[in-house]
Short mmCIF file of C-alpha atoms in Angstrom, two decimals:
data_model
loop_
_atom_site.label_atom_id
_atom_site.label_comp_id
_atom_site.label_asym_id
_atom_site.label_seq_id
_atom_site.Cartn_x
_atom_site.Cartn_y
_atom_site.Cartn_z
CA MET A 297 95.32 80.33 113.32
CA ASN A 298 97.85 80.78 110.52
CA VAL A 299 96.38 82.17 107.31
CA GLU A 300 98.33 82.27 104.06
CA LEU A 301 97.61 85.41 102.10
CA ASP A 302 98.47 86.20 98.52
CA PRO A 303 101.03 89.08 98.71
CA ILE A 304 99.53 90.72 95.61
CA HIS A 305 96.05 90.65 97.13
CA PHE A 306 97.47 91.96 100.42
CA ARG A 307 99.04 94.93 98.67
CA GLN A 308 95.91 95.62 96.64
CA VAL A 309 93.66 95.78 99.68
CA LEU A 310 96.07 97.81 101.83
CA GLY A 311 96.59 100.13 98.85
CA GLN A 312 93.05 101.43 99.36
CA TYR A 313 94.44 103.39 102.31
CA PRO A 314 96.45 106.43 101.17
CA THR A 315 99.81 107.09 102.80
CA GLY A 316 102.06 110.11 102.75
CA VAL A 317 105.39 109.89 100.93
CA ALA A 318 108.57 110.79 102.78
CA ILE A 319 112.29 110.56 102.18
CA VAL A 320 114.44 109.58 105.14
CA THR A 321 117.91 111.07 104.80
CA ALA A 322 121.27 110.93 106.55
CA VAL A 323 124.95 111.54 105.82
CA SER A 324 127.18 108.54 105.25
CA ARG A 325 130.39 108.09 107.21
CA SER A 326 132.24 109.32 104.12
CA GLY A 327 130.17 112.53 104.10
CA GLU A 328 127.84 111.70 101.20
CA PRO A 329 124.06 112.40 101.35
CA ILE A 330 122.04 109.18 101.43
CA GLY A 331 118.35 108.44 101.69
CA MET A 332 115.39 106.18 101.03
CA THR A 333 111.76 106.69 100.04
CA VAL A 334 109.19 105.45 102.57
CA GLY A 335 105.40 105.30 102.62
CA SER A 336 105.20 104.13 106.20
CA PHE A 337 106.03 107.21 108.26
CA SER A 338 103.91 107.89 111.32
CA SER A 339 103.82 109.84 114.56
CA VAL A 340 104.09 107.63 117.65
CA SER A 341 104.15 109.70 120.83
CA LEU A 342 103.81 113.31 121.94
CA ASP A 343 105.60 112.89 125.28
CA PRO A 344 108.32 112.01 124.57
CA PRO A 345 108.16 113.17 120.93
CA LEU A 346 108.58 110.00 118.88
CA VAL A 347 107.97 109.08 115.23
CA ALA A 348 108.45 105.89 113.25
CA PHE A 349 109.07 104.49 109.78
CA MET A 350 109.17 100.87 108.63
CA PRO A 351 111.89 99.93 106.12
CA ASP A 352 112.28 96.56 104.44
CA LYS A 353 115.03 94.59 106.19
CA ASN A 354 116.61 93.72 102.86
CA SER A 355 116.75 97.31 101.61
CA THR A 356 120.28 98.38 100.80
CA SER A 357 119.26 101.99 101.39
CA TRP A 358 118.14 101.09 104.92
CA ARG A 359 121.42 99.30 105.58
CA ALA A 360 123.28 102.42 104.45
CA LEU A 361 121.20 104.56 106.80
CA GLN A 362 121.91 102.18 109.70
CA ASP A 363 125.62 102.28 108.98
CA SER A 364 125.67 106.10 108.93
CA GLY A 365 124.96 106.47 112.66
CA ASP A 366 121.95 107.35 114.82
CA ARG A 367 120.80 110.55 113.10
CA PHE A 368 118.23 110.84 110.33
CA CYS A 369 115.84 113.42 108.89
CA VAL A 370 112.33 112.73 107.56
CA ASN A 371 111.42 114.94 104.60
CA LEU A 372 107.67 115.07 103.88
CA LEU A 373 107.36 115.56 100.13
CA GLY A 374 105.05 118.00 98.37
CA ALA A 375 102.66 117.13 95.56
CA ASP A 376 105.08 118.51 92.93
CA GLN A 377 108.06 116.46 94.15
CA GLU A 378 107.17 113.11 92.62
CA ASN A 379 110.32 113.25 90.48
CA ILE A 380 112.45 113.53 93.63
CA CYS A 381 110.64 110.57 95.13
CA ARG A 382 111.40 108.45 92.06
CA SER A 383 115.04 109.54 91.89
CA VAL A 384 115.76 108.54 95.47
CA ALA A 385 113.80 105.29 95.13
CA VAL A 386 115.43 104.16 91.85
CA ARG A 387 119.04 105.32 92.01
CA LYS A 388 121.57 103.11 93.72
CA GLU A 389 124.28 105.80 93.87
CA ASN A 390 124.42 109.60 93.78
CA LYS A 391 120.75 109.79 94.76
CA PHE A 392 121.00 113.53 95.44
CA ALA A 393 122.95 114.51 92.32
CA ASP A 394 120.07 116.61 90.90
CA ILE A 395 118.23 117.38 94.14
CA ALA A 396 118.54 120.74 95.91
CA TRP A 397 119.14 120.27 99.63
CA ARG A 398 120.70 121.90 102.63
CA LYS A 399 121.72 120.63 106.05
CA SER A 400 119.10 120.10 108.71
CA PRO A 401 119.85 121.32 112.26
CA GLN A 402 121.45 117.91 112.94
CA GLY A 403 123.34 117.90 109.63
CA SER A 404 121.20 115.50 107.59
CA PRO A 405 120.03 116.41 104.07
CA LEU A 406 116.91 118.62 104.15
CA ILE A 407 115.27 118.63 100.72
CA VAL A 408 114.44 122.14 99.51
CA ASP A 409 110.69 122.87 99.15
CA SER A 410 109.59 119.75 101.03
CA VAL A 411 106.41 120.27 103.02
CA ALA A 412 108.12 119.70 106.38
CA TYR A 413 111.09 118.05 108.00
CA ILE A 414 111.48 116.08 111.23
CA ASP A 415 115.05 115.75 112.52
CA CYS A 416 115.55 112.65 114.69
CA THR A 417 117.90 110.33 116.49
CA ILE A 418 117.23 106.59 116.55
CA GLU A 419 115.51 105.59 119.78
CA ALA A 420 114.96 101.90 118.98
CA VAL A 421 114.79 99.44 116.10
CA HIS A 422 112.30 96.57 116.33
CA ASP A 423 112.46 93.40 114.25
CA VAL A 424 108.95 92.61 112.93
CA GLY A 425 108.29 90.21 110.04
CA ASP A 426 110.14 91.23 106.89
CA HIS A 427 110.45 94.84 108.06
CA ASN A 428 112.02 96.83 110.88
CA ILE A 429 110.12 99.40 112.89
CA VAL A 430 112.47 102.34 113.45
CA ILE A 431 111.50 104.62 116.34
CA GLY A 432 113.00 108.11 116.17
CA ARG A 433 113.17 110.69 118.92
CA VAL A 434 112.39 114.11 117.46
CA GLN A 435 115.11 116.71 117.98
CA ASP A 436 113.83 119.43 115.68
CA LEU A 437 111.01 119.92 113.17
CA ALA A 438 109.33 122.62 111.11
CA VAL A 439 106.92 123.28 108.27
CA GLU A 440 108.95 124.40 105.27
CA ASN A 441 106.30 124.81 102.61
CA ALA A 442 102.62 124.47 103.54
CA SER A 443 101.58 123.07 100.17
CA TYR A 444 99.68 119.85 99.61
CA PRO A 445 101.52 116.56 100.32
CA LEU A 446 102.45 113.81 97.91
CA LEU A 447 100.43 110.62 98.53
CA PHE A 448 100.77 107.00 97.52
CA PHE A 449 97.37 105.50 96.72
CA ARG A 450 96.21 102.39 94.82
CA GLY A 451 99.65 101.76 93.36
CA GLY A 452 100.27 105.30 92.13
CA TYR A 453 101.15 108.80 93.25
CA GLY A 454 98.65 111.57 93.79
CA SER A 455 97.86 114.48 96.04
CA PHE A 456 95.36 115.71 98.57
CA ARG A 457 93.06 118.44 97.24
CA PRO A 458 90.57 119.15 100.03
CA LEU A 459 87.44 121.11 99.13
CA SER A 460 86.10 120.96 102.67
CA LEU A 461 88.01 120.80 105.94
CA ALA A 462 87.05 120.95 109.60
CA ALA A 463 89.16 121.34 112.72
CA ARG A 464 89.23 118.38 115.10
CA ASP A 465 89.81 120.28 118.34
CA ILE A 466 87.78 118.73 121.15
CA ASP A 467 86.72 122.16 122.45
CA LEU A 468 85.05 122.94 119.11
CA LEU A 469 82.67 119.99 118.98
CA ASP A 470 79.53 122.07 119.66
CA GLN A 471 80.46 124.66 117.04
CA LEU A 472 81.38 122.00 114.48
CA ARG A 473 77.97 120.41 114.94
CA LEU A 474 76.38 123.73 113.96
CA ILE A 475 78.82 124.34 111.12
CA ASP A 476 77.77 121.06 109.50
CA PHE A 477 74.41 122.67 108.72
CA ALA A 478 76.15 125.48 106.84
CA ARG A 479 78.39 123.26 104.70
CA PRO A 480 76.12 123.03 101.62
CA HIS A 481 75.90 126.82 101.53
CA MET A 482 79.67 127.18 102.00
CA ASP A 483 80.36 124.74 99.16
CA GLU A 484 77.92 126.52 96.83
CA LEU A 485 79.42 129.92 97.62
CA ALA A 486 83.00 128.70 97.13
CA HIS A 487 82.05 127.08 93.80
CA HIS A 488 80.23 130.18 92.53
CA PHE A 489 83.22 132.47 93.07
CA ASP A 490 85.89 129.81 92.50
CA SER A 491 87.34 130.90 95.81
CA GLU A 492 87.44 129.91 99.48
CA VAL A 493 84.92 130.20 102.29
CA THR A 494 86.14 129.85 105.87
CA VAL A 495 84.39 129.62 109.22
CA THR A 496 85.68 131.44 112.28
CA THR A 497 84.41 130.81 115.79
CA LEU A 498 85.06 132.75 118.97
CA LEU A 499 86.25 130.55 121.81
CA ASN A 500 87.04 132.46 124.99
CA ASP A 501 89.47 135.11 123.71
CA GLU A 502 90.57 133.22 120.60
CA LEU A 503 89.37 133.32 117.02
CA VAL A 504 89.57 129.77 115.65
CA LEU A 505 89.55 128.88 111.96
CA ALA A 506 87.14 125.97 112.36
CA ALA A 507 86.34 124.92 108.78
CA ALA A 508 86.97 125.74 105.13
CA ALA A 509 85.50 125.02 101.71
CA GLY A 510 87.12 125.57 98.31
CA ARG A 511 90.39 127.38 97.87
CA ALA A 512 91.23 130.93 96.81
CA ARG A 513 92.88 131.05 93.39
CA HIS A 514 95.63 133.43 94.52
CA GLN A 515 96.41 131.40 97.62
CA ILE A 516 99.93 129.97 97.77
CA VAL A 517 99.84 128.56 101.29
CA PRO A 518 96.50 127.06 102.37
CA ARG A 519 94.87 128.61 105.41
CA GLN A 520 95.42 126.26 108.32
CA VAL A 521 92.20 124.83 109.76
CA GLY A 522 92.55 124.85 113.54
CA GLN A 523 94.70 128.00 113.49
CA ARG A 524 94.02 130.39 116.38
CA GLU A 525 94.40 134.15 116.68
CA ARG A 526 93.83 136.45 119.61
CA PHE A 527 90.44 138.18 119.52
CA ARG A 528 91.58 141.76 118.97
CA ALA A 529 90.83 144.72 116.76
CA PRO A 530 90.65 144.79 113.80
CA LEU A 531 90.29 140.96 113.64
CA GLY A 532 87.00 139.27 114.48
CA THR A 533 84.95 142.40 113.79
CA VAL A 534 81.77 140.36 113.26
CA TYR A 535 81.79 139.27 116.90
CA ALA A 536 82.44 142.81 118.14
CA ALA A 537 79.68 144.20 115.90
CA TRP A 538 76.97 141.84 117.14
CA GLY A 539 78.33 141.32 120.65
CA GLU A 540 77.60 142.89 124.01
CA PRO A 541 79.31 146.20 124.93
CA ALA A 542 81.70 144.32 127.24
CA LEU A 543 82.80 142.13 124.34
CA ARG A 544 83.46 145.19 122.20
CA GLU A 545 85.59 146.71 124.92
CA ARG A 546 87.60 143.52 125.29
CA TRP A 547 88.07 143.45 121.51
CA ILE A 548 89.59 146.94 121.68
CA GLU A 549 91.62 146.32 124.83
CA ASN A 550 93.16 143.19 123.33
CA SER A 551 94.62 145.25 120.48
CA GLY A 552 97.37 146.11 122.97
CA GLN A 553 99.91 148.87 123.18
CA SER A 554 100.63 148.80 119.44
CA ALA A 555 97.40 150.65 118.62
CA THR A 556 97.64 154.44 118.46
CA PRO A 557 94.93 156.69 119.99
CA GLU A 558 93.70 157.41 116.46
CA GLN A 559 93.40 153.69 115.74
CA ILE A 560 91.56 153.10 119.00
CA GLU A 561 89.04 155.78 118.08
CA GLU A 562 88.58 154.20 114.64
CA TYR A 563 88.09 150.77 116.24
CA ARG A 564 85.29 152.15 118.40
CA GLN A 565 83.38 153.22 115.29
CA ILE A 566 83.89 150.06 113.23
CA PRO A 567 81.41 147.66 114.96
CA ASP A 568 78.42 149.95 114.35
CA ARG A 569 79.57 150.54 110.77
CA VAL A 570 79.83 146.79 110.17
CA ARG A 571 76.48 146.10 111.80
CA ASP A 572 74.76 148.74 109.65
CA ARG A 573 76.30 147.29 106.48
CA GLY A 574 75.68 143.70 107.54
CA VAL A 575 79.21 142.55 106.69
CA ALA A 576 82.84 143.25 107.48
CA VAL A 577 84.89 144.20 104.42
CA SER A 578 88.64 143.87 104.09
CA LEU A 579 90.55 145.44 101.20
CA VAL A 580 94.20 145.47 100.16
CA ARG A 581 95.96 148.43 98.61
CA LYS A 582 99.19 147.55 96.86
CA SER A 583 101.75 150.23 97.55
CA PRO A 584 105.26 150.42 96.09
CA ALA A 585 107.48 148.09 98.12
CA PRO A 586 111.01 149.08 99.17
CA ASP A 587 113.93 147.37 97.44
CA GLY A 588 114.34 143.84 98.68
CA VAL A 589 110.78 143.59 100.02
CA SER A 590 108.31 141.27 98.30
CA PRO A 591 105.09 142.83 96.89
CA ALA A 592 102.99 140.92 99.42
CA ARG A 593 104.78 142.64 102.26
CA GLY A 594 104.30 145.97 100.57
CA ALA A 595 100.53 145.54 100.57
CA GLU A 596 98.42 147.67 102.91
CA ALA A 597 95.25 146.26 104.46
CA TRP A 598 92.19 148.49 104.80
CA TYR A 599 89.39 147.28 107.06
CA ASN A 600 85.76 148.33 106.87
CA PRO A 601 85.92 151.69 105.08
CA GLU A 602 83.11 154.18 105.67
CA SER A 603 82.14 154.09 101.99
CA LEU A 604 82.43 151.55 99.20
CA ASP A 605 82.94 154.34 96.68
CA GLY A 606 86.36 155.23 95.29
CA LEU A 607 87.92 151.77 95.57
CA GLU A 608 90.33 152.28 92.68
CA GLY A 609 93.76 150.91 93.53
CA PHE A 610 92.33 148.38 95.99
CA GLU A 611 91.67 144.66 95.78
CA LEU A 612 88.93 142.84 97.66
CA ARG A 613 90.54 140.66 100.32
CA SER A 614 87.44 139.29 102.05
CA VAL A 615 83.89 139.87 103.26
CA SER A 616 82.62 138.35 106.52
CA ALA A 617 79.14 138.03 108.01
CA PRO A 618 77.50 136.28 110.97
CA VAL A 619 75.42 133.13 111.15
CA PHE A 620 73.04 133.22 114.13
CA ASP A 621 71.69 130.48 116.36
CA ALA A 622 68.05 130.19 117.50
CA ARG A 623 68.64 132.65 120.35
CA GLY A 624 69.92 135.34 117.99
CA ARG A 625 73.55 135.01 119.07
CA VAL A 626 76.43 134.77 116.61
CA ALA A 627 77.06 131.05 116.19
CA PHE A 628 80.01 131.59 113.83
CA ALA A 629 81.22 133.91 111.08
CA LEU A 630 81.50 133.04 107.38
CA THR A 631 84.26 134.69 105.36
CA LEU A 632 84.26 134.74 101.55
CA TRP A 633 87.74 135.41 100.20
CA GLY A 634 88.27 137.62 97.18
CA THR A 635 90.20 136.96 94.01
CA ARG A 636 93.41 138.94 94.02
CA GLY A 637 94.79 140.62 90.93
CA GLY A 638 91.79 142.74 89.94
CA PRO A 639 90.29 146.00 91.14
CA ALA A 640 87.66 146.02 93.87
CA ALA A 641 84.95 147.66 91.77
CA ARG A 642 81.89 148.56 93.82
CA ALA A 643 79.67 146.24 91.74
CA THR A 644 82.04 143.34 92.43
CA VAL A 645 82.13 144.03 96.15
CA GLU A 646 78.36 144.33 96.27
CA GLU A 647 77.93 140.98 94.52
CA TYR A 648 80.21 139.34 97.08
CA ILE A 649 78.25 140.93 99.90
CA TYR A 650 74.88 139.94 98.43
CA ARG A 651 75.88 136.31 97.88
CA LEU A 652 77.51 136.01 101.30
CA LEU A 653 74.48 137.43 103.11
CA GLU A 654 72.24 135.08 101.14
CA ALA A 655 74.36 132.10 102.28
CA CYS A 656 74.44 133.34 105.88
CA GLU A 657 70.67 133.75 105.92
CA ALA A 658 70.17 130.17 104.66
CA ALA A 659 72.72 128.84 107.17
CA THR A 660 71.07 130.80 110.00
CA LYS A 661 67.74 129.21 109.13
CA ALA A 662 69.26 125.70 109.12
CA VAL A 663 71.17 126.27 112.37
CA GLY A 664 68.12 127.86 114.00
CA GLU A 665 65.90 124.91 113.15
CA MET A 666 68.45 122.51 114.62
CA THR A 667 69.02 124.49 117.82
CA ASN A 668 65.28 124.97 118.27
CA ARG A 669 64.90 121.19 118.30
CA ASP A 670 67.63 120.99 120.95
CA ILE A 671 65.95 123.67 123.07
CA ARG A 672 62.64 121.78 123.02
#
């Protein structure tokens, strides 16, 4: 059945679905950078690695890209690059006159400070309606700037500002079900301190950042939900502190050859210290950085000190504590991130600890009630 649809109504309805904004670039046969703005970029296949975008057949920018050859680069724009998006979309010539770019591995324009790039060769072009579907085979790709992306939504530009995220890994489904019961307490904690609360789970020998709420004020690059780290000292102390002796030993052994005998001895004392205090505490001491080294790289981390006295010269990085299931096992760990730029006064650290433990206790109660129902 053929149905005639009003194009304006079609756009209005489809505009309720946000799309990312990308610029597809190439180099013309005369050596000039060319490109077009698209809101239809998508991944297609993992094996082989394929992506797609859908340009209007009548677009002069698309014709220029076709004429340039079989190479192109997709630049995923950041939230602060709306002006670049407009420049490329509006200008007919010299689109890159005021845009900073460098060559991608394949030689196409790579826009500086874009969120990511995907370097491709054309695999196929399909003729569909008033658009083409361009399939690209990925040759190279990387995250350039892990900031928030620029989105097109309801006829205008905006950005994605998540206050709550959860990993989608299939092997985390049981943990994510438990974490859902802690979300109200995470959100409240993040709002109170205007910071970020993250959830870490232990899966085999990996620490997985499973969920997050809020965002730390000092944070430049958002913590990546789904990110995995090896379970090793001094990371994941909460699990070592409340785990079986065998788990503690594995935590120490996984620290590898880089740990000195003195560090190993310190690691052996930390779990009991953390368990007695109820939380793991991470501090940062800013030391003078050598010439040419950024201040962040000149910072020295200090994990779980014996005393919370004499913290002058330090900043509070984070405090972490466990949430238990109905059997008394650590279901996951909550981490409340500090606000950088100020001293870690003992009163400040103690407030963070008190509030975190209060949230963990409430989450433990909610998780315990849920798991008790499952046990019955």
